PDB file of C-alpha atoms in Angstrom:
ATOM      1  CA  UNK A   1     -26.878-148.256  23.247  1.00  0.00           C
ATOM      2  CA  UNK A   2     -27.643-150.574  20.320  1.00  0.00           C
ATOM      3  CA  UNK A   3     -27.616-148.453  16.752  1.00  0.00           C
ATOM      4  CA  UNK A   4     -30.605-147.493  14.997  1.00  0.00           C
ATOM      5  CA  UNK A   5     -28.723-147.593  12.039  1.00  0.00           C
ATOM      6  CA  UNK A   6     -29.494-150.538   9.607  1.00  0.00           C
ATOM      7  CA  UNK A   7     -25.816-150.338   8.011  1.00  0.00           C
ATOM      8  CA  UNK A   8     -24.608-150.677  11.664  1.00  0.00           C
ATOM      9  CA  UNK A   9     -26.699-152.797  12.861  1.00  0.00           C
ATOM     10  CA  UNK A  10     -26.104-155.691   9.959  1.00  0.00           C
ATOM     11  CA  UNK A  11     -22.512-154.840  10.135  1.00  0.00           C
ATOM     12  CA  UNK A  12     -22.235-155.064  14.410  1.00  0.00           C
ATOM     13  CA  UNK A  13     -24.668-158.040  13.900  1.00  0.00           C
ATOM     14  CA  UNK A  14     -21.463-159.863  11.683  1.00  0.00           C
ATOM     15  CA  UNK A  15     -18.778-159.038  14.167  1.00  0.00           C
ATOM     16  CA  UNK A  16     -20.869-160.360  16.642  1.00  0.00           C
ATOM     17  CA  UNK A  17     -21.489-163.617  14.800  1.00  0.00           C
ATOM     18  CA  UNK A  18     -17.467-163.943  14.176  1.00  0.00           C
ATOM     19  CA  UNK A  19     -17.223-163.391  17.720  1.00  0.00           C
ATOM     20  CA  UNK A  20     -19.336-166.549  18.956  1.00  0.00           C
ATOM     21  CA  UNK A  21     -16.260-168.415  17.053  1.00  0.00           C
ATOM     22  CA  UNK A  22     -18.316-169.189  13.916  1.00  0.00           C
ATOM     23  CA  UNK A  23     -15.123-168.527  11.299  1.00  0.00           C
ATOM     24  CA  UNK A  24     -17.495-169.751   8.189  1.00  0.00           C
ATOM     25  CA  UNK A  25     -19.639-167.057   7.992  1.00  0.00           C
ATOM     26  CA  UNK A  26     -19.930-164.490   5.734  1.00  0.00           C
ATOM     27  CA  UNK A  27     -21.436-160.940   4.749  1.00  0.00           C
ATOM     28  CA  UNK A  28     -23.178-160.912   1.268  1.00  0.00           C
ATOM     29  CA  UNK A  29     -23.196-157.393   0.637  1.00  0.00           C
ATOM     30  CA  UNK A  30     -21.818-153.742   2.362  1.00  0.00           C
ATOM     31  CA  UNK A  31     -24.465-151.959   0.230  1.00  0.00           C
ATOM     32  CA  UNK A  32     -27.977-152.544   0.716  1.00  0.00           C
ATOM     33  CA  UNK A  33     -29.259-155.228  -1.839  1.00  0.00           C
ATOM     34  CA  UNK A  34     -33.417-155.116  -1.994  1.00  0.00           C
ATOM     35  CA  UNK A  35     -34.231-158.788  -1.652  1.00  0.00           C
ATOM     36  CA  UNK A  36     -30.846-160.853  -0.570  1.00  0.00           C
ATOM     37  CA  UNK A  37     -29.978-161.994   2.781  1.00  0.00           C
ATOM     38  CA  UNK A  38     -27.237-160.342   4.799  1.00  0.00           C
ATOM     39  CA  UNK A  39     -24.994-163.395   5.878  1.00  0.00           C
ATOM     40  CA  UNK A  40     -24.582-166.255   6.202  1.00  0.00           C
ATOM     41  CA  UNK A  41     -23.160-169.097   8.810  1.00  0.00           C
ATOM     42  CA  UNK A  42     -22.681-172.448   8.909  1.00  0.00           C
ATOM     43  CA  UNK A  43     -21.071-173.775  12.009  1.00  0.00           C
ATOM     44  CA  UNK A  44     -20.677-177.858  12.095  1.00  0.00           C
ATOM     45  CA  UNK A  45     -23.693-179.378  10.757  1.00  0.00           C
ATOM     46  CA  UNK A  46     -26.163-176.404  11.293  1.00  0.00           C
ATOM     47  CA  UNK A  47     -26.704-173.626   8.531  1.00  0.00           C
ATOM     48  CA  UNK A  48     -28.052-170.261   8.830  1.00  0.00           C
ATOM     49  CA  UNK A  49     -29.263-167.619   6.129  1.00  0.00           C
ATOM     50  CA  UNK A  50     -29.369-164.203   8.118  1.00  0.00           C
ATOM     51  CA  UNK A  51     -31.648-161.092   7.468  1.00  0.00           C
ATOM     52  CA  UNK A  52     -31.367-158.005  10.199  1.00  0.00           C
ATOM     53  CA  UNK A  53     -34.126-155.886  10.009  1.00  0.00           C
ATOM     54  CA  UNK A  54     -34.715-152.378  12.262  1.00  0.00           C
ATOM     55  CA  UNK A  55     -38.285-152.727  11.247  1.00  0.00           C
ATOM     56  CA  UNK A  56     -40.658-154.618  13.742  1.00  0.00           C
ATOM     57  CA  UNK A  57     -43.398-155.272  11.593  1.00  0.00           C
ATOM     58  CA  UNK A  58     -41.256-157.047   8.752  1.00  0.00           C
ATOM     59  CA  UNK A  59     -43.328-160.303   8.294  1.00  0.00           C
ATOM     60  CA  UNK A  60     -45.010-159.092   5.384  1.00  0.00           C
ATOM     61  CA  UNK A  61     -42.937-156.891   3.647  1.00  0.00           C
ATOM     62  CA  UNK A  62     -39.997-159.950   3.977  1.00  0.00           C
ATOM     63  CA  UNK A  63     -42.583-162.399   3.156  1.00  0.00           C
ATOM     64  CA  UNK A  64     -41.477-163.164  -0.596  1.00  0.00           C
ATOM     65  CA  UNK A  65     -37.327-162.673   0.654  1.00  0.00           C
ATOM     66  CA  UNK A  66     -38.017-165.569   3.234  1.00  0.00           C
ATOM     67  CA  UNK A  67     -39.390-167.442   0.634  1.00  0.00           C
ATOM     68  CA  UNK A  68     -36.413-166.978  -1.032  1.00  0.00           C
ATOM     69  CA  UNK A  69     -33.888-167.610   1.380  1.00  0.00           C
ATOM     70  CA  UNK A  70     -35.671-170.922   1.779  1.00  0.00           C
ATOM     71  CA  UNK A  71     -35.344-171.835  -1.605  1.00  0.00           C
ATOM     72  CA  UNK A  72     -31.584-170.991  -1.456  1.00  0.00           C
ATOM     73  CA  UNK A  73     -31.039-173.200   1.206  1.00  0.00           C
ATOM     74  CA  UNK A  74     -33.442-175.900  -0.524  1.00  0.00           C
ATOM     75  CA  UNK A  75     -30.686-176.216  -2.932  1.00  0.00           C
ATOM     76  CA  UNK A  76     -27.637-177.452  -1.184  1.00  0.00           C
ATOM     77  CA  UNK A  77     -25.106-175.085  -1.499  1.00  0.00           C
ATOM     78  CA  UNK A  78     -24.480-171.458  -0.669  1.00  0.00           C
ATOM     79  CA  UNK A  79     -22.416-169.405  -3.224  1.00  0.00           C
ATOM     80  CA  UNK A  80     -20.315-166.749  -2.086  1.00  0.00           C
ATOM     81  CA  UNK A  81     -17.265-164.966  -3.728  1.00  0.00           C
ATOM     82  CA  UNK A  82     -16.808-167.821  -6.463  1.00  0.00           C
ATOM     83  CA  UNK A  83     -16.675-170.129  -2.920  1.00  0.00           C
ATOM     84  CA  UNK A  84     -19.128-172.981  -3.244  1.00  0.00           C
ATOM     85  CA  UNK A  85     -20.346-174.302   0.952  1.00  0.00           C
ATOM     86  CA  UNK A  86     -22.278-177.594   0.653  1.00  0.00           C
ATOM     87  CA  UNK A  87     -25.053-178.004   3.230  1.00  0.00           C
ATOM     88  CA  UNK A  88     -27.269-180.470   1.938  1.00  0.00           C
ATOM     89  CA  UNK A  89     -26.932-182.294   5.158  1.00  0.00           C
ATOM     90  CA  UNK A  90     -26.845-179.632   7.336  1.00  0.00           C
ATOM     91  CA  UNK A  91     -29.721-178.317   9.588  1.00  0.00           C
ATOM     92  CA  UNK A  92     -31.233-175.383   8.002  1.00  0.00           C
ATOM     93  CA  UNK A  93     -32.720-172.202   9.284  1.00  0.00           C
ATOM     94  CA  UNK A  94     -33.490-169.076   7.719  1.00  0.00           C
ATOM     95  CA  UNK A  95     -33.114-165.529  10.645  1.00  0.00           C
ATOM     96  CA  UNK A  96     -34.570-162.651  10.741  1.00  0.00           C
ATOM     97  CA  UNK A  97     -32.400-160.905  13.374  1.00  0.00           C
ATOM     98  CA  UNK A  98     -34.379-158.073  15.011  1.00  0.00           C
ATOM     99  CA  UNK A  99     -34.119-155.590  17.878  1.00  0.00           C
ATOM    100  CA  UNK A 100     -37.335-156.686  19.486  1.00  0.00           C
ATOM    101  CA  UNK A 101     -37.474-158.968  22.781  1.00  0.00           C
ATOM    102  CA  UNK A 102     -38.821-161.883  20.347  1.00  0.00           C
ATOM    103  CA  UNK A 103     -37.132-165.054  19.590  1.00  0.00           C
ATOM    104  CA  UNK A 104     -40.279-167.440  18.094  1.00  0.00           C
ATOM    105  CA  UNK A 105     -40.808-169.888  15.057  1.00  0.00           C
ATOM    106  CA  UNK A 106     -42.203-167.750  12.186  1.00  0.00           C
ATOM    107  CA  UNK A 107     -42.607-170.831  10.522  1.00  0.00           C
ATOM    108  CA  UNK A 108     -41.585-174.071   8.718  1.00  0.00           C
ATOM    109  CA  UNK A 109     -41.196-174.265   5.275  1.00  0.00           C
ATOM    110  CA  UNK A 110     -39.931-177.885   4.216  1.00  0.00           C
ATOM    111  CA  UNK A 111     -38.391-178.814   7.106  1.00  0.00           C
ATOM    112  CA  UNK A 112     -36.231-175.116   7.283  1.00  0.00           C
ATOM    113  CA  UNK A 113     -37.593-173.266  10.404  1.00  0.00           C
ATOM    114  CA  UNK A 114     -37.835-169.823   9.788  1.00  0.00           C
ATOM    115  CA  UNK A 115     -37.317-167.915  13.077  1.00  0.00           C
ATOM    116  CA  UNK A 116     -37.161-164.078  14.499  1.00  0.00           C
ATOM    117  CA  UNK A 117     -34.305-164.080  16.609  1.00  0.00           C
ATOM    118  CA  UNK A 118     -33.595-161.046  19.269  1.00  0.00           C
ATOM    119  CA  UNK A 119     -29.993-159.704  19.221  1.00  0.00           C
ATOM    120  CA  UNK A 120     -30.289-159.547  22.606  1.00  0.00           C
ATOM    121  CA  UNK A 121     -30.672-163.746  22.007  1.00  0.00           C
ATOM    122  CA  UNK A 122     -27.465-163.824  20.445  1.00  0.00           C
ATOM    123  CA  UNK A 123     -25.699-161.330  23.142  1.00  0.00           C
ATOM    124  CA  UNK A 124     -26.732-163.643  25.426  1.00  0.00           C
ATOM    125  CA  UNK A 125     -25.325-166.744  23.516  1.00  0.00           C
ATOM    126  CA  UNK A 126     -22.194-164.737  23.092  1.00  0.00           C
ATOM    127  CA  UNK A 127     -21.738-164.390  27.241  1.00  0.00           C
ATOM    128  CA  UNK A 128     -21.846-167.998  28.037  1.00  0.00           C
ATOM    129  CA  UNK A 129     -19.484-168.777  25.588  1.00  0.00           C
ATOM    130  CA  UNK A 130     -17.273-166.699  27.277  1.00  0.00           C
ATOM    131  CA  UNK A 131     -18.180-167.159  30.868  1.00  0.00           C
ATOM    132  CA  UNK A 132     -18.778-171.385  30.399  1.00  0.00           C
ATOM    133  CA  UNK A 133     -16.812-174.220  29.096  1.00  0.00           C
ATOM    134  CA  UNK A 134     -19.021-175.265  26.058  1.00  0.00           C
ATOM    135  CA  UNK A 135     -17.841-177.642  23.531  1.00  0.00           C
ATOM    136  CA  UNK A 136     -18.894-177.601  19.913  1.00  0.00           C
ATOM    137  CA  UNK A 137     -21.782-180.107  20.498  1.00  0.00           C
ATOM    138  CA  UNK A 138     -23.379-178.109  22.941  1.00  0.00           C
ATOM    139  CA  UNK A 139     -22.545-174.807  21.074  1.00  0.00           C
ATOM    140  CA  UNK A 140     -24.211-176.606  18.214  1.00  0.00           C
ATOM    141  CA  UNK A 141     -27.278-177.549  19.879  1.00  0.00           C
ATOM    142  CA  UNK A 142     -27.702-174.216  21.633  1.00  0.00           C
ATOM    143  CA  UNK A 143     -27.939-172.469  17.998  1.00  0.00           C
ATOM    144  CA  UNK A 144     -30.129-174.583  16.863  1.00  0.00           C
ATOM    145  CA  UNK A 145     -32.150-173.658  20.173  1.00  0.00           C
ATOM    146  CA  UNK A 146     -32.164-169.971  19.607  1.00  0.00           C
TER     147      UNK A 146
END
């Protein structure tokens, strides 16, 4: 049974990442900090800033963090523990990683899609890596996909 725990949830929602086989990715904070996302990925030339949320109806209560994130990404590089990742070329997304059955397009802001993405999305992404042969292209593409 998934957690209703946000501290669990953000930090099963890590391992789980890790587990796909994306080694660059990171966890911003263990402590809840108001306003910043909770990870990050980058895996090849795709680039992800990650928000889990427990709370269905987050759209407008994130509104100003997405905003945020997008400006983050806007700017080329991610910071993280004095480490500097350049992703001005990558393809960017911002996540809100939810509980829900939903995986949709929030929206677009300058060319970053900002996207809900079920866990259960990411579960599922997680199995066929295991169960098929996928190279990195097509584990690429598929992310993007989600």
């Amino acid at each position: 049974k998934m957690t209703n725990d946000w501290r669990k949830f953000e930090e099963y929602t890590y391992y789980l990442i890790r587990c796909l086989g994306i080694h660059n990715s990171h966890r911003f904070g263990f402590e809840k900090q108001k306003g910043k996302a909770d990870g990050f990925l980058k895996f090849r030339n795709f680039a992800v800033l990650y928000d889990c949320t427990l709370d269905s109806r987050y759209e407008e209560s994130k509104k100003t963090q997405i905003e945020n994130f997008c400006d983050q990404m806007k700017k080329g590089i991610i910071e993280y523990n004095r480490k500097r990742i350049i992703i001005s070329n990558c393809n960017k997304n911002v996540w809100i990683i939810t509980k829900t059955k939903n995986t949709r397009l929030i929206k677009e802001i300058d060319e970053i899609d900002v996207k809900e993405v079920s866990i259960e999305k990411i579960i599922e992404l997680y199995r066929k890596r295991i169960k098929e042969d996928i190279d990195e292209n097509v584990f690429e593409k598929e992310l993007r996909s989600i």
